[in-house]
Short mmCIF file of C-alpha atoms in Angstrom, two decimals:
data_model
loop_
_atom_site.label_atom_id
_atom_site.label_comp_id
_atom_site.label_asym_id
_atom_site.label_seq_id
_atom_site.Cartn_x
_atom_site.Cartn_y
_atom_site.Cartn_z
CA MET A 174 -125.11 123.58 14.02
CA LYS A 175 -122.79 120.63 14.34
CA ASP A 176 -120.33 119.36 11.67
CA VAL A 177 -120.88 116.27 9.50
CA LEU A 178 -118.44 113.43 8.91
CA VAL A 179 -118.27 111.93 5.42
CA VAL A 180 -116.37 108.66 5.22
CA GLY A 181 -115.16 107.79 1.75
CA GLY A 182 -113.75 110.13 -0.92
CA GLY A 183 -115.12 108.57 -4.15
CA ILE A 184 -117.70 110.32 -6.31
CA ALA A 185 -120.44 109.70 -3.76
CA GLY A 186 -118.48 111.02 -0.83
CA ILE A 187 -117.33 113.99 -2.83
CA GLN A 188 -120.86 114.88 -3.88
CA ALA A 189 -122.23 114.48 -0.35
CA ALA A 190 -119.48 116.74 1.03
CA LEU A 191 -120.06 119.41 -1.59
CA ASP A 192 -123.82 119.43 -1.04
CA LEU A 193 -123.42 119.74 2.74
CA ALA A 194 -120.73 122.45 2.37
CA GLU A 195 -122.99 124.49 0.08
CA MET A 196 -125.63 124.39 2.83
CA GLY A 197 -123.12 126.10 5.19
CA ILE A 198 -122.35 122.90 7.15
CA ARG A 199 -118.76 122.12 7.95
CA VAL A 200 -117.69 118.79 6.54
CA HIS A 201 -114.80 116.42 7.54
CA LEU A 202 -114.09 114.12 4.59
CA VAL A 203 -112.08 111.02 5.57
CA GLU A 204 -110.43 108.88 2.82
CA LYS A 205 -108.17 105.87 3.48
CA SER A 206 -106.15 106.19 0.16
CA PRO A 207 -103.65 109.02 -0.56
CA THR A 208 -106.15 110.88 -2.72
CA ILE A 209 -109.86 111.43 -3.14
CA GLY A 210 -111.55 110.31 -6.42
CA GLY A 211 -112.20 106.64 -5.78
CA ARG A 212 -112.84 104.08 -8.59
CA MET A 213 -114.21 106.71 -10.94
CA ALA A 214 -110.68 108.14 -11.36
CA GLN A 215 -109.57 104.83 -12.88
CA LEU A 216 -112.28 104.85 -15.57
CA ASP A 217 -111.66 106.12 -19.12
CA LYS A 218 -115.22 107.18 -19.99
CA THR A 219 -118.69 106.83 -18.44
CA PHE A 220 -121.86 105.35 -19.97
CA PRO A 221 -124.25 106.07 -21.61
CA THR A 222 -122.82 109.41 -22.80
CA ASN A 223 -119.16 108.22 -23.15
CA ASP A 224 -117.96 111.40 -21.59
CA CYS A 225 -114.40 111.48 -20.14
CA ALA A 226 -114.59 110.32 -16.55
CA THR A 227 -111.63 112.46 -15.36
CA CYS A 228 -113.14 115.54 -17.05
CA ILE A 229 -116.25 115.15 -14.86
CA LEU A 230 -114.52 114.06 -11.64
CA SER A 231 -111.50 116.42 -11.55
CA PRO A 232 -113.44 119.65 -11.16
CA LYS A 233 -115.45 118.18 -8.30
CA MET A 234 -112.26 117.03 -6.62
CA VAL A 235 -110.79 120.45 -6.90
CA ASP A 236 -114.00 122.15 -5.69
CA CYS A 237 -113.97 119.85 -2.69
CA ALA A 238 -110.33 120.69 -1.90
CA ARG A 239 -110.90 124.43 -2.22
CA HIS A 240 -114.24 124.74 -0.44
CA PRO A 241 -113.81 126.61 2.85
CA ASN A 242 -116.35 124.28 4.57
CA VAL A 243 -114.58 121.02 3.66
CA THR A 244 -111.53 119.59 5.42
CA ILE A 245 -110.02 116.55 3.70
CA TYR A 246 -108.15 113.84 5.62
CA THR A 247 -106.36 111.41 3.32
CA LEU A 248 -104.52 108.23 4.43
CA SER A 249 -107.07 108.24 7.23
CA GLU A 250 -109.55 105.76 8.69
CA VAL A 251 -112.26 106.02 11.39
CA GLN A 252 -110.87 104.31 14.52
CA SER A 253 -113.68 104.75 16.98
CA VAL A 254 -117.10 106.37 17.32
CA THR A 255 -118.88 107.10 20.57
CA GLN A 256 -122.21 108.74 21.26
CA GLU A 257 -122.04 112.11 22.94
CA GLU A 258 -123.61 112.50 26.42
CA ASP A 259 -126.58 114.43 25.17
CA ASP A 260 -127.31 111.54 22.72
CA PHE A 261 -127.01 114.06 19.82
CA GLY A 262 -123.82 113.77 17.86
CA PHE A 263 -120.76 111.56 17.92
CA GLU A 264 -117.21 111.74 19.17
CA VAL A 265 -114.98 110.36 16.40
CA GLN A 266 -111.36 109.33 16.44
CA VAL A 267 -109.68 109.29 13.02
CA PHE A 268 -106.29 107.59 12.59
CA LYS A 269 -104.22 109.56 10.08
CA LYS A 270 -101.15 107.91 8.67
CA ALA A 271 -98.02 109.94 8.04
CA ARG A 272 -97.50 111.03 4.44
CA TYR A 273 -93.79 111.87 5.00
CA VAL A 274 -94.27 114.77 2.61
CA ASP A 275 -95.65 118.22 3.51
CA GLU A 276 -98.68 118.27 1.25
CA LEU A 277 -99.02 122.07 1.50
CA ALA A 278 -95.39 122.74 0.52
CA CYS A 279 -95.10 120.06 -2.17
CA THR A 280 -95.32 121.36 -5.78
CA ALA A 281 -95.63 117.84 -7.27
CA CYS A 282 -92.48 118.50 -9.40
CA GLY A 283 -91.51 114.84 -9.30
CA ASP A 284 -87.77 115.30 -8.65
CA CYS A 285 -87.93 112.96 -5.73
CA ALA A 286 -89.41 110.08 -7.75
CA LYS A 287 -86.79 110.48 -10.45
CA VAL A 288 -83.99 109.49 -8.06
CA CYS A 289 -85.88 106.79 -6.10
CA PRO A 290 -84.27 103.38 -6.76
CA ILE A 291 -87.33 101.30 -5.69
CA VAL A 292 -89.76 100.04 -8.35
CA LYS A 293 -93.18 98.74 -7.19
CA ARG A 294 -96.46 97.63 -8.78
CA ASP A 295 -98.67 100.60 -9.45
CA GLU A 296 -102.04 100.04 -7.82
CA PHE A 297 -103.78 102.81 -9.70
CA GLN A 298 -102.75 101.20 -13.01
CA MET A 299 -104.04 97.86 -11.79
CA GLY A 300 -100.53 96.44 -11.71
CA LEU A 301 -99.94 97.02 -15.43
CA SER A 302 -97.11 99.47 -14.81
CA THR A 303 -94.83 100.54 -12.02
CA ARG A 304 -94.29 103.33 -9.61
CA ARG A 305 -91.58 104.42 -7.17
CA ALA A 306 -91.56 104.19 -3.40
CA ILE A 307 -92.24 107.97 -3.34
CA TYR A 308 -95.00 108.79 -5.79
CA ILE A 309 -98.25 110.55 -6.68
CA PRO A 310 -101.17 108.22 -7.37
CA PHE A 311 -102.22 109.93 -10.65
CA PRO A 312 -101.67 113.38 -12.25
CA GLN A 313 -105.00 114.81 -11.07
CA ALA A 314 -104.67 113.54 -7.44
CA VAL A 315 -106.09 115.63 -4.63
CA PRO A 316 -104.13 116.61 -2.58
CA GLN A 317 -101.68 117.36 -5.34
CA ALA A 318 -98.60 116.09 -3.41
CA TYR A 319 -96.27 113.13 -3.38
CA LEU A 320 -96.18 110.55 -0.54
CA ARG A 321 -93.64 108.08 0.66
CA ASP A 322 -94.57 104.41 0.95
CA ARG A 323 -92.88 103.52 4.23
CA GLU A 324 -92.99 99.77 3.69
CA ASP A 325 -91.24 99.93 0.32
CA CYS A 326 -88.76 102.72 1.05
CA LEU A 327 -85.10 102.06 1.86
CA GLY A 328 -85.12 105.12 4.19
CA GLY A 329 -85.58 104.89 7.91
CA ASP A 330 -83.48 105.29 11.02
CA PRO A 331 -80.61 105.14 10.21
CA ILE A 332 -81.30 106.32 6.67
CA ALA A 333 -80.12 103.80 4.12
CA CYS A 334 -81.01 105.87 1.05
CA GLY A 335 -82.35 109.38 1.44
CA ARG A 336 -81.93 110.33 -2.23
CA CYS A 337 -85.41 111.86 -2.36
CA ILE A 338 -84.55 114.17 0.54
CA GLU A 339 -81.44 115.40 -1.33
CA ALA A 340 -83.41 115.90 -4.54
CA CYS A 341 -86.21 117.90 -2.90
CA THR A 342 -84.98 121.54 -3.08
CA LYS A 343 -88.05 122.79 -1.15
CA GLY A 344 -87.42 120.47 1.80
CA CYS A 345 -90.87 118.93 1.75
CA ILE A 346 -89.85 115.41 2.72
CA ASP A 347 -89.71 114.52 6.46
CA PHE A 348 -88.94 110.85 7.45
CA ASP A 349 -89.65 111.80 11.05
CA MET A 350 -93.30 112.66 10.39
CA GLN A 351 -95.55 110.69 12.73
CA ASP A 352 -99.00 109.08 12.48
CA GLU A 353 -101.62 110.93 14.47
CA VAL A 354 -105.09 110.58 15.87
CA VAL A 355 -107.57 113.38 14.99
CA GLU A 356 -110.55 113.84 17.31
CA LEU A 357 -113.72 115.21 15.77
CA SER A 358 -117.16 116.11 17.18
CA VAL A 359 -119.89 115.69 14.57
CA GLY A 360 -123.67 115.69 14.48
CA ALA A 361 -124.19 113.17 11.71
CA ILE A 362 -122.16 110.67 9.62
CA VAL A 363 -122.49 109.86 5.94
CA LEU A 364 -120.89 106.57 4.87
CA ALA A 365 -119.68 106.39 1.20
CA VAL A 366 -116.84 103.86 1.40
CA GLY A 367 -117.60 102.36 -2.01
CA MET A 368 -116.88 98.73 -3.06
CA GLU A 369 -114.23 96.36 -4.24
CA THR A 370 -114.15 93.99 -7.23
CA PHE A 371 -114.26 90.30 -6.96
CA ASP A 372 -110.93 88.52 -7.46
CA PRO A 373 -111.51 86.06 -10.35
CA VAL A 374 -108.40 83.98 -9.54
CA ALA A 375 -110.69 81.58 -7.66
CA LEU A 376 -112.59 80.86 -10.91
CA THR A 377 -109.80 78.72 -12.42
CA GLU A 378 -111.85 77.93 -15.47
CA TYR A 379 -111.18 81.42 -16.81
CA GLY A 380 -107.45 81.22 -16.44
CA TYR A 381 -107.09 84.68 -14.91
CA THR A 382 -103.34 85.24 -14.08
CA ARG A 383 -102.54 81.96 -15.86
CA TYR A 384 -103.20 83.52 -19.28
CA GLU A 385 -101.81 87.04 -19.61
CA ASN A 386 -104.53 88.00 -22.17
CA VAL A 387 -107.35 87.36 -19.68
CA ILE A 388 -107.94 90.67 -17.91
CA THR A 389 -110.62 92.35 -15.75
CA GLY A 390 -112.83 95.24 -16.67
CA LEU A 391 -110.79 97.75 -14.67
CA GLU A 392 -107.58 96.52 -16.30
CA PHE A 393 -109.26 97.12 -19.70
CA GLU A 394 -110.14 100.63 -18.55
CA ARG A 395 -106.55 101.41 -17.81
CA LEU A 396 -105.39 100.00 -21.17
CA ILE A 397 -107.67 102.23 -23.22
CA CYS A 398 -107.11 105.34 -21.09
CA ALA A 399 -104.72 107.93 -22.50
CA SER A 400 -103.07 108.20 -19.04
CA GLY A 401 -102.79 104.41 -18.80
CA PRO A 402 -99.75 102.18 -19.03
CA SER A 403 -100.01 101.75 -22.81
CA GLY A 404 -100.73 105.43 -23.53
CA GLY A 405 -104.29 104.63 -24.61
CA ARG A 406 -103.37 101.82 -27.05
CA LEU A 407 -105.57 98.78 -26.73
CA ILE A 408 -103.17 95.84 -26.77
CA ARG A 409 -102.70 92.26 -25.88
CA LEU A 410 -100.38 91.95 -22.91
CA THR A 411 -98.40 89.09 -24.40
CA ASP A 412 -97.16 90.64 -27.64
CA ARG A 413 -98.47 94.23 -27.34
CA GLU A 414 -100.31 93.82 -30.64
CA GLU A 415 -103.84 95.11 -31.18
CA PRO A 416 -106.54 92.44 -30.68
CA GLN A 417 -108.89 91.65 -33.57
CA ALA A 418 -111.48 89.85 -31.51
CA ILE A 419 -112.44 90.53 -27.90
CA GLY A 420 -114.71 88.41 -25.67
CA PHE A 421 -116.46 90.02 -22.70
CA ILE A 422 -117.72 87.55 -20.05
CA GLN A 423 -120.45 88.78 -17.71
CA CYS A 424 -121.39 87.73 -14.19
CA VAL A 425 -117.90 86.64 -13.11
CA GLY A 426 -118.55 85.98 -9.43
CA SER A 427 -122.11 87.37 -9.65
CA ARG A 428 -125.35 85.34 -9.67
CA ASN A 429 -123.20 82.44 -8.33
CA LEU A 430 -124.32 80.30 -5.37
CA LYS A 431 -120.72 79.78 -4.32
CA TYR A 432 -119.65 83.43 -4.42
CA GLN A 433 -122.15 86.31 -4.87
CA ARG A 434 -125.83 85.43 -5.47
CA PHE A 435 -126.81 88.99 -6.36
CA CYS A 436 -126.68 90.74 -9.76
CA SER A 437 -123.99 93.44 -9.77
CA SER A 438 -126.30 95.74 -11.74
CA VAL A 439 -123.80 97.80 -13.72
CA CYS A 440 -121.73 95.11 -15.55
CA CYS A 441 -123.88 94.77 -18.65
CA MET A 442 -123.72 98.47 -19.43
CA HIS A 443 -120.02 98.65 -18.44
CA ALA A 444 -119.12 95.85 -20.93
CA THR A 445 -121.26 97.56 -23.61
CA LYS A 446 -119.40 100.82 -23.10
CA GLU A 447 -116.05 99.01 -23.28
CA ALA A 448 -117.02 97.19 -26.47
CA ILE A 449 -117.97 100.52 -28.06
CA LEU A 450 -114.66 102.08 -27.01
CA ALA A 451 -112.76 99.10 -28.36
CA ARG A 452 -114.19 99.84 -31.82
CA GLU A 453 -113.20 103.51 -31.42
CA HIS A 454 -109.67 102.43 -30.70
CA ILE A 455 -109.49 99.67 -33.31
CA PRO A 456 -111.98 100.24 -36.21
CA ASP A 457 -112.07 96.68 -37.37
CA VAL A 458 -112.13 94.87 -33.97
CA LYS A 459 -114.97 92.46 -33.30
CA SER A 460 -116.57 92.34 -29.77
CA TYR A 461 -118.60 89.54 -28.36
CA ILE A 462 -120.48 89.88 -25.03
CA PHE A 463 -121.40 86.62 -23.29
CA TYR A 464 -124.24 87.32 -20.86
CA THR A 465 -126.75 85.63 -18.67
CA ASP A 466 -129.55 88.21 -18.70
CA LEU A 467 -129.04 91.67 -20.16
CA ARG A 468 -129.68 94.38 -17.55
CA ALA A 469 -130.38 97.65 -19.33
CA SER A 470 -133.07 99.16 -17.10
CA GLY A 471 -131.74 102.73 -16.77
CA LYS A 472 -132.85 105.77 -18.77
CA GLY A 473 -131.54 105.43 -22.37
CA PHE A 474 -129.71 102.19 -21.60
CA ARG A 475 -131.78 100.04 -24.02
CA GLU A 476 -131.06 102.56 -26.79
CA TYR A 477 -127.35 102.38 -25.83
CA VAL A 478 -127.34 98.66 -26.31
CA ASP A 479 -129.15 98.94 -29.66
CA ARG A 480 -126.63 101.48 -30.77
CA ALA A 481 -123.74 99.20 -29.75
CA ARG A 482 -125.22 96.48 -31.96
CA ARG A 483 -126.18 98.67 -34.87
CA GLU A 484 -123.25 101.15 -35.12
CA TYR A 485 -120.34 99.20 -33.56
CA GLY A 486 -121.20 95.60 -34.53
CA VAL A 487 -121.18 94.34 -30.87
CA GLU A 488 -122.57 90.82 -30.78
CA TYR A 489 -124.47 89.62 -27.67
CA ILE A 490 -124.38 85.91 -26.99
CA ARG A 491 -126.70 84.58 -24.30
CA SER A 492 -124.48 81.88 -22.77
CA ARG A 493 -122.11 81.28 -19.89
CA VAL A 494 -118.55 80.54 -20.90
CA ALA A 495 -117.68 77.21 -19.30
CA GLN A 496 -113.92 77.36 -19.80
CA ILE A 497 -111.14 79.39 -21.44
CA GLU A 498 -108.05 77.63 -22.91
CA GLU A 499 -105.08 79.00 -24.77
CA ASP A 500 -104.11 77.52 -28.11
CA GLY A 501 -100.62 77.16 -29.58
CA ASP A 502 -100.80 80.59 -31.21
CA GLY A 503 -101.55 82.36 -27.93
CA ARG A 504 -105.18 82.93 -28.80
CA LEU A 505 -107.96 82.19 -26.28
CA VAL A 506 -110.53 79.54 -26.93
CA PHE A 507 -113.97 80.07 -25.30
CA HIS A 508 -115.96 76.90 -24.63
CA TYR A 509 -119.71 77.59 -24.28
CA GLU A 510 -123.12 76.26 -24.95
CA ASP A 511 -125.32 77.49 -27.73
CA ALA A 512 -128.52 78.85 -26.11
CA GLU A 513 -130.78 77.74 -29.00
CA THR A 514 -129.46 74.28 -29.76
CA SER A 515 -127.82 73.46 -26.34
CA ARG A 516 -124.79 72.18 -28.25
CA PRO A 517 -121.24 72.93 -27.17
CA GLN A 518 -119.51 75.68 -29.20
CA GLN A 519 -116.03 77.18 -29.46
CA MET A 520 -114.87 80.67 -30.33
CA LYS A 521 -111.34 82.06 -30.58
CA VAL A 522 -110.56 85.56 -29.39
CA ASP A 523 -107.42 87.57 -28.78
CA LEU A 524 -108.40 89.15 -25.53
CA ALA A 525 -110.85 88.16 -22.77
CA VAL A 526 -112.37 90.77 -20.43
CA LEU A 527 -114.00 89.55 -17.21
CA ALA A 528 -116.85 91.54 -15.67
CA THR A 529 -116.14 90.91 -12.06
CA SER A 530 -118.70 91.19 -9.37
CA LEU A 531 -118.93 94.27 -7.18
CA VAL A 532 -118.52 93.25 -3.57
CA PRO A 533 -118.52 95.12 -0.24
CA GLY A 534 -115.07 96.42 0.62
CA PRO A 535 -113.41 95.58 4.03
CA GLY A 536 -114.36 99.10 5.18
CA VAL A 537 -118.02 98.20 5.23
CA ALA A 538 -117.70 95.38 7.78
CA GLY A 539 -115.20 97.40 9.83
CA LEU A 540 -117.42 100.49 10.01
CA ALA A 541 -120.47 98.37 10.78
CA GLU A 542 -118.69 96.98 13.83
CA ILE A 543 -117.42 100.39 15.01
CA LEU A 544 -120.80 102.10 14.50
CA GLY A 545 -123.08 99.13 15.53
CA LEU A 546 -124.73 98.95 12.15
CA GLU A 547 -126.60 96.02 10.60
CA LEU A 548 -125.43 94.58 7.22
CA ASP A 549 -127.76 92.92 4.68
CA GLU A 550 -127.53 89.36 3.60
CA TYR A 551 -124.86 90.27 0.99
CA GLY A 552 -122.63 92.30 3.33
CA PHE A 553 -123.71 95.79 2.34
CA PHE A 554 -125.05 98.38 4.78
CA ARG A 555 -128.72 97.62 5.54
CA THR A 556 -130.96 100.65 4.81
CA ASN A 557 -134.54 101.60 5.54
CA PRO A 558 -136.70 100.67 2.46
CA PHE A 559 -138.83 103.78 2.98
CA SER A 560 -135.86 106.12 3.46
CA PRO A 561 -133.11 104.40 1.47
CA THR A 562 -130.19 106.49 2.69
CA ASP A 563 -130.95 105.77 6.41
CA THR A 564 -128.90 103.04 8.12
CA THR A 565 -130.06 101.10 11.23
CA ARG A 566 -128.57 103.76 13.52
CA GLU A 567 -130.04 107.20 13.89
CA GLY A 568 -127.85 110.00 12.60
CA VAL A 569 -125.81 107.66 10.25
CA PHE A 570 -126.62 107.70 6.54
CA THR A 571 -125.20 105.94 3.56
CA CYS A 572 -124.89 106.27 -0.29
CA GLY A 573 -123.15 104.71 -3.26
CA CYS A 574 -121.82 101.20 -3.71
CA CYS A 575 -121.43 100.43 0.01
CA ARG A 576 -125.26 100.11 0.17
CA GLY A 577 -125.45 98.01 -2.99
CA PRO A 578 -124.00 98.03 -6.52
CA SER A 579 -124.74 101.33 -8.23
CA ASP A 580 -123.59 103.23 -11.29
CA ILE A 581 -122.20 106.73 -11.11
CA PRO A 582 -125.47 108.69 -11.69
CA GLN A 583 -127.19 106.51 -9.03
CA SER A 584 -124.37 107.03 -6.56
CA VAL A 585 -124.42 110.84 -7.04
CA ALA A 586 -128.27 110.96 -6.60
CA GLN A 587 -127.99 108.81 -3.45
CA ALA A 588 -125.15 111.08 -2.12
CA SER A 589 -127.33 114.21 -2.51
CA GLY A 590 -130.14 112.33 -0.75
CA ALA A 591 -127.83 111.32 2.13
CA ALA A 592 -126.47 114.85 2.44
CA ALA A 593 -130.02 116.21 2.62
CA ARG A 594 -130.96 113.72 5.32
CA ALA A 595 -127.77 114.48 7.37
CA ALA A 596 -128.44 118.22 7.06
CA GLN A 597 -132.01 117.74 8.19
CA TYR A 598 -130.84 115.61 11.13
CA VAL A 599 -128.27 118.11 12.49
CA VAL A 600 -130.71 120.94 12.12
CA GLU A 601 -133.64 119.21 13.81
CA ALA A 602 -131.58 117.34 16.45
CA GLY A 603 -129.61 120.43 17.27
CA GLY A 604 -132.76 122.47 17.87
CA MET A 605 -131.92 125.00 15.11
#
């Protein structure tokens, strides 16, 4: 039986890899970032149960790393895929970037980062805090090892700094480590490369980056998370005071003829969860959700929204915010139209949270070109309507947000489905 390649190490890729590994199939899990975990690792809690996201994700990450049938390649991307001569299986070349730290020997003690003089924007914290040029993405990262950002580091040949090398008593750091190409032979491929979020800078009416207290949903997640830049305190970025009124704006970039025409599916429930968590952090905060149409079609979702209204005082306003301005006191003024009277209205809030559209990541188009796959009209992988994990190429399957916006339970269910189809394919095509 041939191996299976899983591309993408988010929750969907992890679930697919674990399912296949438990069936006795060897799995190669390729992830372009320094750690597996994906976007779920950045969330504070998940809806509708409000369980800790990391508490759910971390055990799966560890299981994946420890499973004897799973090999993880981080900082890696698929470079080329060719069909094998017998038309069953694929020859895959994976480009693996150098980490400059021996991930097996590293104990994640952090001594190297303490002496690093370079301060950079922390991508995991959505730019709300900083990291060093040698760093670990987050405490639960897998592999549990530091890495050196070559572009930011002062080291090189000749070495201009080298403080981290001196600080590492175990000798884990190697500036001479080279990029490499790994060649794999697999019988099937599962694509789980996830999604990106729409950059709202283009929507100038919302003042994102112009007004510090206009943030995105993912930035809000990092603010309320105990491991976030504010230690779990929900604050305004301008004065670090607690907001008393928060406005959530839905469909930012979604259902828009100029940007994304589709509904991003999960945003209504995401904002509802965040409004509930805001009240748990600040008991007297008032939350307003400005929406176009309320999408609460999942199991228990309607009850979740009703609970938000009843127990947490969340107010839903059916209206699109036309513009955000900042007044002399630093508060944000929402300009919108009353849905019943069609008259212009204003509301002042302390913090604005934008529910940005979920869009296909650059990895989707790149893999589609490498694998010869078709994309749908929105740029996601096109799938078979009667077998929704099958792509337009035999032996290649997909799951999660790269086939369309999905929440975590949907992504996990799709991952298990894609794993089952990949297992079936390698068994049947291999003549087992």
